[in-house]
mmCIF file of C-alpha atoms in Angstrom:
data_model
loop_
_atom_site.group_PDB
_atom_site.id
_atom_site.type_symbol
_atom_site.label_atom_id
_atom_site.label_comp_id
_atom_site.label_asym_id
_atom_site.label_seq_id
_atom_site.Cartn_x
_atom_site.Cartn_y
_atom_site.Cartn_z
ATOM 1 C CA UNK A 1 0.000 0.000 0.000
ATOM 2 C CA UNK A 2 2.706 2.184 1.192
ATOM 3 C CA UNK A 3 4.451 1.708 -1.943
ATOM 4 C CA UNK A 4 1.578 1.954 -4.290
ATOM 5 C CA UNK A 5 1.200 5.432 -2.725
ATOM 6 C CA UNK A 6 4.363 6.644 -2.967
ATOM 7 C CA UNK A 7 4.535 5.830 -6.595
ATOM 8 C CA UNK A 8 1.369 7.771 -7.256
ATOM 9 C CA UNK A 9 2.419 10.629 -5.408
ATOM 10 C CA UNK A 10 5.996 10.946 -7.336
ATOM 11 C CA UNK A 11 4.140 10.815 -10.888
ATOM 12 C CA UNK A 12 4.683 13.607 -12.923
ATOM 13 C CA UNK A 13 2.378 16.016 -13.036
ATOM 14 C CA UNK A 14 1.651 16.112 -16.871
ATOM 15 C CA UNK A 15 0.696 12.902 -16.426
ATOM 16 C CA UNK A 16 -1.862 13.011 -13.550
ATOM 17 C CA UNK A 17 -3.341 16.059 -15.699
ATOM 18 C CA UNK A 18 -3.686 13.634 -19.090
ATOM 19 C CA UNK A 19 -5.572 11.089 -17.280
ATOM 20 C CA UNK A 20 -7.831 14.386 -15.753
ATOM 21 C CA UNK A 21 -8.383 15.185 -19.211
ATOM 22 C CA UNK A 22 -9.676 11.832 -20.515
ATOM 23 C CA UNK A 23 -11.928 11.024 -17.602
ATOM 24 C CA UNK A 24 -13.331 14.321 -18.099
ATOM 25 C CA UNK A 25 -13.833 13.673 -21.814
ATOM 26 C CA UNK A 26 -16.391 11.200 -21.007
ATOM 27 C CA UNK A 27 -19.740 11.824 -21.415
ATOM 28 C CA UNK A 28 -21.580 9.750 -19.067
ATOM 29 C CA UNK A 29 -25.099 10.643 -19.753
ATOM 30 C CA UNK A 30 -25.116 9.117 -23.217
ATOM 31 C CA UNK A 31 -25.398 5.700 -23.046
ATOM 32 C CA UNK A 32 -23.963 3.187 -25.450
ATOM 33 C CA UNK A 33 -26.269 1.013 -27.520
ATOM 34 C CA UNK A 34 -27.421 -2.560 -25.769
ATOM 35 C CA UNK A 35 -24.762 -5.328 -26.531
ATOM 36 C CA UNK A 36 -27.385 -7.619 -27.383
ATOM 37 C CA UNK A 37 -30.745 -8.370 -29.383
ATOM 38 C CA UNK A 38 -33.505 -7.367 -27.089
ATOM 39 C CA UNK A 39 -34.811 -11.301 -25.339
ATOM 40 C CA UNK A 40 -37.823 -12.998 -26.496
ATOM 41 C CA UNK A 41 -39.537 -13.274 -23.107
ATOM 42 C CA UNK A 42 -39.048 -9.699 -22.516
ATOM 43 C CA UNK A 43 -40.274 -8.387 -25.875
ATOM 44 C CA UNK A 44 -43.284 -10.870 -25.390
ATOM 45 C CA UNK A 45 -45.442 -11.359 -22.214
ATOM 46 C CA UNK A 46 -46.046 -14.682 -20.687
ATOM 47 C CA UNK A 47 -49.395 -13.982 -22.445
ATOM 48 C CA UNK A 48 -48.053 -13.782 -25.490
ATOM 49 C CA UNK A 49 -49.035 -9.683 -26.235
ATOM 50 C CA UNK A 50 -46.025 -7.601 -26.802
ATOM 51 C CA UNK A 51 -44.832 -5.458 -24.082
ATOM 52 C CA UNK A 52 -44.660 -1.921 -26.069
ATOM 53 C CA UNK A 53 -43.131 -0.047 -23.169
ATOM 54 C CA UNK A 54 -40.417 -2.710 -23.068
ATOM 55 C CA UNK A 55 -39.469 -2.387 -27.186
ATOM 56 C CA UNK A 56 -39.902 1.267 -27.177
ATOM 57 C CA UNK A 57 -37.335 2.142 -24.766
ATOM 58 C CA UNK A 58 -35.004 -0.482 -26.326
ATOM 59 C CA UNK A 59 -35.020 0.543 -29.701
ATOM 60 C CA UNK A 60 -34.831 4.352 -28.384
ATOM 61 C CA UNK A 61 -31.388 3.009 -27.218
ATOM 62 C CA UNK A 62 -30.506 1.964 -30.681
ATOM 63 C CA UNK A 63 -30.699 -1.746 -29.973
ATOM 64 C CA UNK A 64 -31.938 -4.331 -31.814
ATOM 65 C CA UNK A 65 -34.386 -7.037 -32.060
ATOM 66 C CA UNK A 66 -34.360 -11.076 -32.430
ATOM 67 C CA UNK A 67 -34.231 -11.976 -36.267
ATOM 68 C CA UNK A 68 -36.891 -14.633 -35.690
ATOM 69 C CA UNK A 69 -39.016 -12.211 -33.618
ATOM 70 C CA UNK A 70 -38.338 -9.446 -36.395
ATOM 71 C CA UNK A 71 -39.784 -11.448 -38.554
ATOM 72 C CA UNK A 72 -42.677 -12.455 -36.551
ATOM 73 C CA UNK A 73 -43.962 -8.809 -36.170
ATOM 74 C CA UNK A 74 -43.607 -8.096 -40.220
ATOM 75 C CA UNK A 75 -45.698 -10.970 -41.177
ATOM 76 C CA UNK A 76 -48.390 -10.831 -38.504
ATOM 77 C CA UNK A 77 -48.931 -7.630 -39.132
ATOM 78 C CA UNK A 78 -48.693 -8.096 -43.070
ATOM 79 C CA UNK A 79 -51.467 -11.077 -42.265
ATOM 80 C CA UNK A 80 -53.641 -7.809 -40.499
ATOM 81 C CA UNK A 81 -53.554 -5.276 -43.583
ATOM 82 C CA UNK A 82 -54.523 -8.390 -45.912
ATOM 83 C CA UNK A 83 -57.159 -8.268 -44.719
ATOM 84 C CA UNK A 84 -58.631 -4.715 -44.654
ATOM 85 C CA UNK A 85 -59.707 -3.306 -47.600
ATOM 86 C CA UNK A 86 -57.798 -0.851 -50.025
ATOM 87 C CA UNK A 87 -60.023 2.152 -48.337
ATOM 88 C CA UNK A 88 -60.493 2.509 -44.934
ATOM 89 C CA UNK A 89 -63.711 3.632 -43.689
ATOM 90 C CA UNK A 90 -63.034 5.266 -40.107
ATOM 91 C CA UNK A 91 -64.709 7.679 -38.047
ATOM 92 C CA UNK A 92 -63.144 10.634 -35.676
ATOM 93 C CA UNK A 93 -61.525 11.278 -33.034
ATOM 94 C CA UNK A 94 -58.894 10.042 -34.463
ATOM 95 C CA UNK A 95 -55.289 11.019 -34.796
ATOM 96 C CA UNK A 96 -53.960 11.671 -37.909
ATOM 97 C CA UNK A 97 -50.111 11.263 -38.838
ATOM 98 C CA UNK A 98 -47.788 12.347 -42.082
ATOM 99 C CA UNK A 99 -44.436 10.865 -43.130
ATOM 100 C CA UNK A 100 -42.351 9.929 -40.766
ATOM 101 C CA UNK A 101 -39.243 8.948 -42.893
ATOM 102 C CA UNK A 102 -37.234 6.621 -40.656
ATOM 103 C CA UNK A 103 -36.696 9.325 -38.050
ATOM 104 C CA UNK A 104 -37.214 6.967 -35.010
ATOM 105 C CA UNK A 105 -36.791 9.336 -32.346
ATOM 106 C CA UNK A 106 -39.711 11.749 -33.919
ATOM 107 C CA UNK A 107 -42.110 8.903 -33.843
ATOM 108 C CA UNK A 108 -41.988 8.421 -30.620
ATOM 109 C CA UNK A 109 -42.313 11.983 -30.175
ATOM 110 C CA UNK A 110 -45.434 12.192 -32.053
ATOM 111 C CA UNK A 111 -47.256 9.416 -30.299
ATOM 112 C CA UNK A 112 -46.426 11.197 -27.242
ATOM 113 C CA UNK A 113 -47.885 14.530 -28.132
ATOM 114 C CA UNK A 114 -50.642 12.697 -30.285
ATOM 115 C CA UNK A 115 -51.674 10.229 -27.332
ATOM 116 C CA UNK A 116 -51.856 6.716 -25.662
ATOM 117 C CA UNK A 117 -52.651 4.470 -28.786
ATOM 118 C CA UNK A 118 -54.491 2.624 -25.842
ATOM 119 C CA UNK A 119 -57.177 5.699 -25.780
ATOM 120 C CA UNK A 120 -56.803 7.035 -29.213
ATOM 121 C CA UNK A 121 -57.493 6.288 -32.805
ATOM 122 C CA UNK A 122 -54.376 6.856 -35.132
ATOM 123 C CA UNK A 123 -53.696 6.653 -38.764
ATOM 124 C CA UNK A 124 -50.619 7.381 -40.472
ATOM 125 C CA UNK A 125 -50.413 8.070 -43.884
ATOM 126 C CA UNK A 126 -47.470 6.408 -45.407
ATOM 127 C CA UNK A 127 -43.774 7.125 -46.234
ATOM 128 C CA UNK A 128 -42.513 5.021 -43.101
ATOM 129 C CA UNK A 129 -38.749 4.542 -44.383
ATOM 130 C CA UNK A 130 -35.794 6.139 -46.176
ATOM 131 C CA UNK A 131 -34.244 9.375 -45.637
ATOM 132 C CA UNK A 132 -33.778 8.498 -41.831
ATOM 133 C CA UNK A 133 -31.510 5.952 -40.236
ATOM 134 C CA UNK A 134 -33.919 4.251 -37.907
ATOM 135 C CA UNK A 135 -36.477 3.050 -40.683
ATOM 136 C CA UNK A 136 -35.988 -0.920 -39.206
ATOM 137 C CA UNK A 137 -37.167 0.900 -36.262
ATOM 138 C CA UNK A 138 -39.836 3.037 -36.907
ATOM 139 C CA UNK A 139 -41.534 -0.262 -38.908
ATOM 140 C CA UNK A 140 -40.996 -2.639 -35.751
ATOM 141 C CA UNK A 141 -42.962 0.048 -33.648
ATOM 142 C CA UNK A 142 -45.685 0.682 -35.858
ATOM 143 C CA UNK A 143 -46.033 -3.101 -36.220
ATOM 144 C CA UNK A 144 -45.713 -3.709 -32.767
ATOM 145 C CA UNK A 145 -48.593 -1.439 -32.539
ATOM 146 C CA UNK A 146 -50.989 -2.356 -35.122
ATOM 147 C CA UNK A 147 -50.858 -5.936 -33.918
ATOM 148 C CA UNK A 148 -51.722 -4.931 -30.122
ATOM 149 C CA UNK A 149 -54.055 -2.303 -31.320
ATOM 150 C CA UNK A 150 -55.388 -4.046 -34.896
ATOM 151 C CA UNK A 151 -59.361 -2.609 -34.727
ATOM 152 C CA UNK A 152 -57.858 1.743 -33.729
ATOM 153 C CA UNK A 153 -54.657 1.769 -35.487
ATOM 154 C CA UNK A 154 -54.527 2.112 -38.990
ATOM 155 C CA UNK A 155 -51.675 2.405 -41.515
ATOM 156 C CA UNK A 156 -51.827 3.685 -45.275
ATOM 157 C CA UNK A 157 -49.049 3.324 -47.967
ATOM 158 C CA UNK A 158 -46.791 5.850 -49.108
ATOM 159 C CA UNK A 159 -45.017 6.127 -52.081
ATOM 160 C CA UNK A 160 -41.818 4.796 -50.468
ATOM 161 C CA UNK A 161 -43.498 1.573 -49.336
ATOM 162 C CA UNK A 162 -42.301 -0.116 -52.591
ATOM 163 C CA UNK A 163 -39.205 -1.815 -53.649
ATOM 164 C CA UNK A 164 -38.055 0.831 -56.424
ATOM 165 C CA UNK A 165 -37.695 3.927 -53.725
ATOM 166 C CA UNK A 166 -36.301 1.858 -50.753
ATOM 167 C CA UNK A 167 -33.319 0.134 -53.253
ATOM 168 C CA UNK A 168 -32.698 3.998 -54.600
ATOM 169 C CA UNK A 169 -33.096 5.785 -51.191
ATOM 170 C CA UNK A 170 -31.345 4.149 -47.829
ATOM 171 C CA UNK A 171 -34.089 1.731 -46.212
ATOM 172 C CA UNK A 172 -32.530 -1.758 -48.396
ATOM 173 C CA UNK A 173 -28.987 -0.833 -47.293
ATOM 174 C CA UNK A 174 -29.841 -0.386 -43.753
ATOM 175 C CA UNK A 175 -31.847 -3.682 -43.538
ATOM 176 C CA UNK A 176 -29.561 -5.738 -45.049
ATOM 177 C CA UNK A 177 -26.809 -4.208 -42.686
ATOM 178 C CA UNK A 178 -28.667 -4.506 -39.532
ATOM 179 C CA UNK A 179 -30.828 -7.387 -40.348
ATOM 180 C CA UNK A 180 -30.783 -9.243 -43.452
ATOM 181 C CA UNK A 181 -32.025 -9.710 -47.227
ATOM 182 C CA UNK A 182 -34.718 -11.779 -46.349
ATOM 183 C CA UNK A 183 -36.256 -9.539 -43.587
ATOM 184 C CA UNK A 184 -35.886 -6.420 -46.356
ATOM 185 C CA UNK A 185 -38.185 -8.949 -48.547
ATOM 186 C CA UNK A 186 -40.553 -9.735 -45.656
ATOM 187 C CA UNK A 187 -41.107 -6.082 -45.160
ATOM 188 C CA UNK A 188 -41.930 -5.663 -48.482
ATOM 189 C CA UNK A 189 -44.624 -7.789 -48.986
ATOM 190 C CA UNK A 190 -45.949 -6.641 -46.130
ATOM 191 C CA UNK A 191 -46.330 -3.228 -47.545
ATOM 192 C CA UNK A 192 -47.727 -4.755 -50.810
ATOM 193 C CA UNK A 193 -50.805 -5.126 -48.103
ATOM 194 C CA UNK A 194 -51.114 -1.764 -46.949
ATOM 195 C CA UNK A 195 -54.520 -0.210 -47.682
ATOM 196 C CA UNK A 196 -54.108 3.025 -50.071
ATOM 197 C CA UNK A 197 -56.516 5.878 -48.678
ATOM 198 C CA UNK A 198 -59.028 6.120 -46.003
ATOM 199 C CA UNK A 199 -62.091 8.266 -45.125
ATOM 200 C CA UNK A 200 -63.273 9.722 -42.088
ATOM 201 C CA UNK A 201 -66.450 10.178 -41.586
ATOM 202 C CA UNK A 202 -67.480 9.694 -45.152
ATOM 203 C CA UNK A 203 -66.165 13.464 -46.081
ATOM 204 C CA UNK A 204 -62.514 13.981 -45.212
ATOM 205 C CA UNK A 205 -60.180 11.681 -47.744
ATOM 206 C CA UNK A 206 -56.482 10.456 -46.531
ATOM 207 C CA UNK A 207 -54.209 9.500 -49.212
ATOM 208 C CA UNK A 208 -49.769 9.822 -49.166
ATOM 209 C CA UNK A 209 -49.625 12.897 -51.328
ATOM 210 C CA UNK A 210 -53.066 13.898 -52.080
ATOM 211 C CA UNK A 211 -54.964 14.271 -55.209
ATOM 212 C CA UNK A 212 -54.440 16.015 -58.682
ATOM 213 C CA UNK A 213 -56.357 19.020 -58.879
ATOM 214 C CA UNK A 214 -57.583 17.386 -62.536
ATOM 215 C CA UNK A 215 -59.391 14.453 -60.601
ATOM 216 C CA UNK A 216 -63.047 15.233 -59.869
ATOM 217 C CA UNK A 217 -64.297 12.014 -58.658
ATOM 218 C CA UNK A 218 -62.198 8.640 -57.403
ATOM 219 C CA UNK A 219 -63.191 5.111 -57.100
ATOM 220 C CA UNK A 220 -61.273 2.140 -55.149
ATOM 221 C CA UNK A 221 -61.415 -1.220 -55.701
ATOM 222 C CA UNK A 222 -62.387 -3.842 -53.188
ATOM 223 C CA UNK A 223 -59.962 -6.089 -54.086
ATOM 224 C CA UNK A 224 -56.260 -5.374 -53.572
ATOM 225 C CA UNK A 225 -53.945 -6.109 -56.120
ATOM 226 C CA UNK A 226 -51.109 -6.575 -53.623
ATOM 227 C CA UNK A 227 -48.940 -4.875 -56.600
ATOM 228 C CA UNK A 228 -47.387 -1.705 -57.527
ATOM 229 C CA UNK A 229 -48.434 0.067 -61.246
ATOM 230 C CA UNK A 230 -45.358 0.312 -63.260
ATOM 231 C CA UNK A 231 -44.673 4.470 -63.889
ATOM 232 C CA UNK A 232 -44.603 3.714 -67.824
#
């Protein structure tokens, strides 16, 4: 002890002062991203419902999620929009949200200021990915969601929910970096379900984008074709 001491107290000052300087170049309020994928059994309940709370706060640490229970939440909630039809027919209060772009960190934002999905009606209008760096992120929440709250929360597709603008913008690099090729392809299909417009109340229409000035009248089809038009 006695020696340990003594050589501490004979270091040279420059030195004491560099190791000042690094400890005080750490910012400890800023926490580094989980090691690990966030666990099965604490993304799911013993009930088997997903514990939103739970996935929100991980992902808003920049973790990730189980490939397997990635998957799971894509293709449920693909199963979900298959079967609504290509308009929605909804009625107010409800919530109504525009692009959100892969900015994770916004989204969360929004559904704070918007309001417990538990007590409130929400639909978003499209545009989900690209642009942002947390588009895996942003789609694993808003599945998460629609699958706990399938019969109040409603999603619409964008013009970035196809495979031509998420190959030419961001969203296919960052899945295949954080995930893989086959969840990128999972995702896409599910957004080959996505209903295209809705209506509230039977007067206000909700479409990604809106509608040409030249259009007077507009008529859906029941039946999806769970395809995108070509642009020529």
């Amino acid at each position: 002890m006695a020696n340990s001491e003594k050589t501490n107290a004979t270091k040279p000052d420059e030195e004491v002062k560099k190791e000042s300087e690094i400890d005080d170049r750490q910012i400890r309020d800023v926490v580094a991203p989980p090691r690990f994928p966030l666990a099965h059994n604490q993304l799911f309940r013993p009930d088997g419902s997903i514990d939103l709370e739970c996935l929100g706060k991980h992902l808003n640490k920049e973790g990730r999620i189980e490939l397997d229970d990635a998957f799971y939440l894509v293709k449920t909630c693909s199963e979900l929009f298959k079967k609504e039809p290509n308009m929605l027919r909804l009625k107010d209060p409800i919530t109504v949200c525009g692009d959100v772009h892969g900015q994770f960190f916004d989204l969360l934002r929004l559904m704070e200021a918007g309001g417990d999905p538990a007590d409130t009606q929400y639909l978003f209008l499209g545009d989900y990915v690209d642009r942002g760096c947390f588009s895996c992120e942003c789609v694993f929440f808003l599945c998460a969601h629609k699958i706990t709250y399938n019969s109040t929360f409603f999603m619409i597709r964008g013009n970035h929910e196809c495979r031509h603008l998420t190959s030419f913008f961001n969203f296919k690099d960052e899945c295949n970096y954080k995930y893989n090729s086959d969840l990128y392809d999972a995702i896409m299909e599910c957004f080959d379900n996505l209903p295209i417009a809705a209506t509230i109340n039977g007067k206000f229409l909700c479409c990604h984008g809106g509608l040409s000035p030249d259009i007077s009248t507009v008529r859906f089809k029941k039946k999806k074709s769970f395809s995108v038009p070509r642009a020529n």
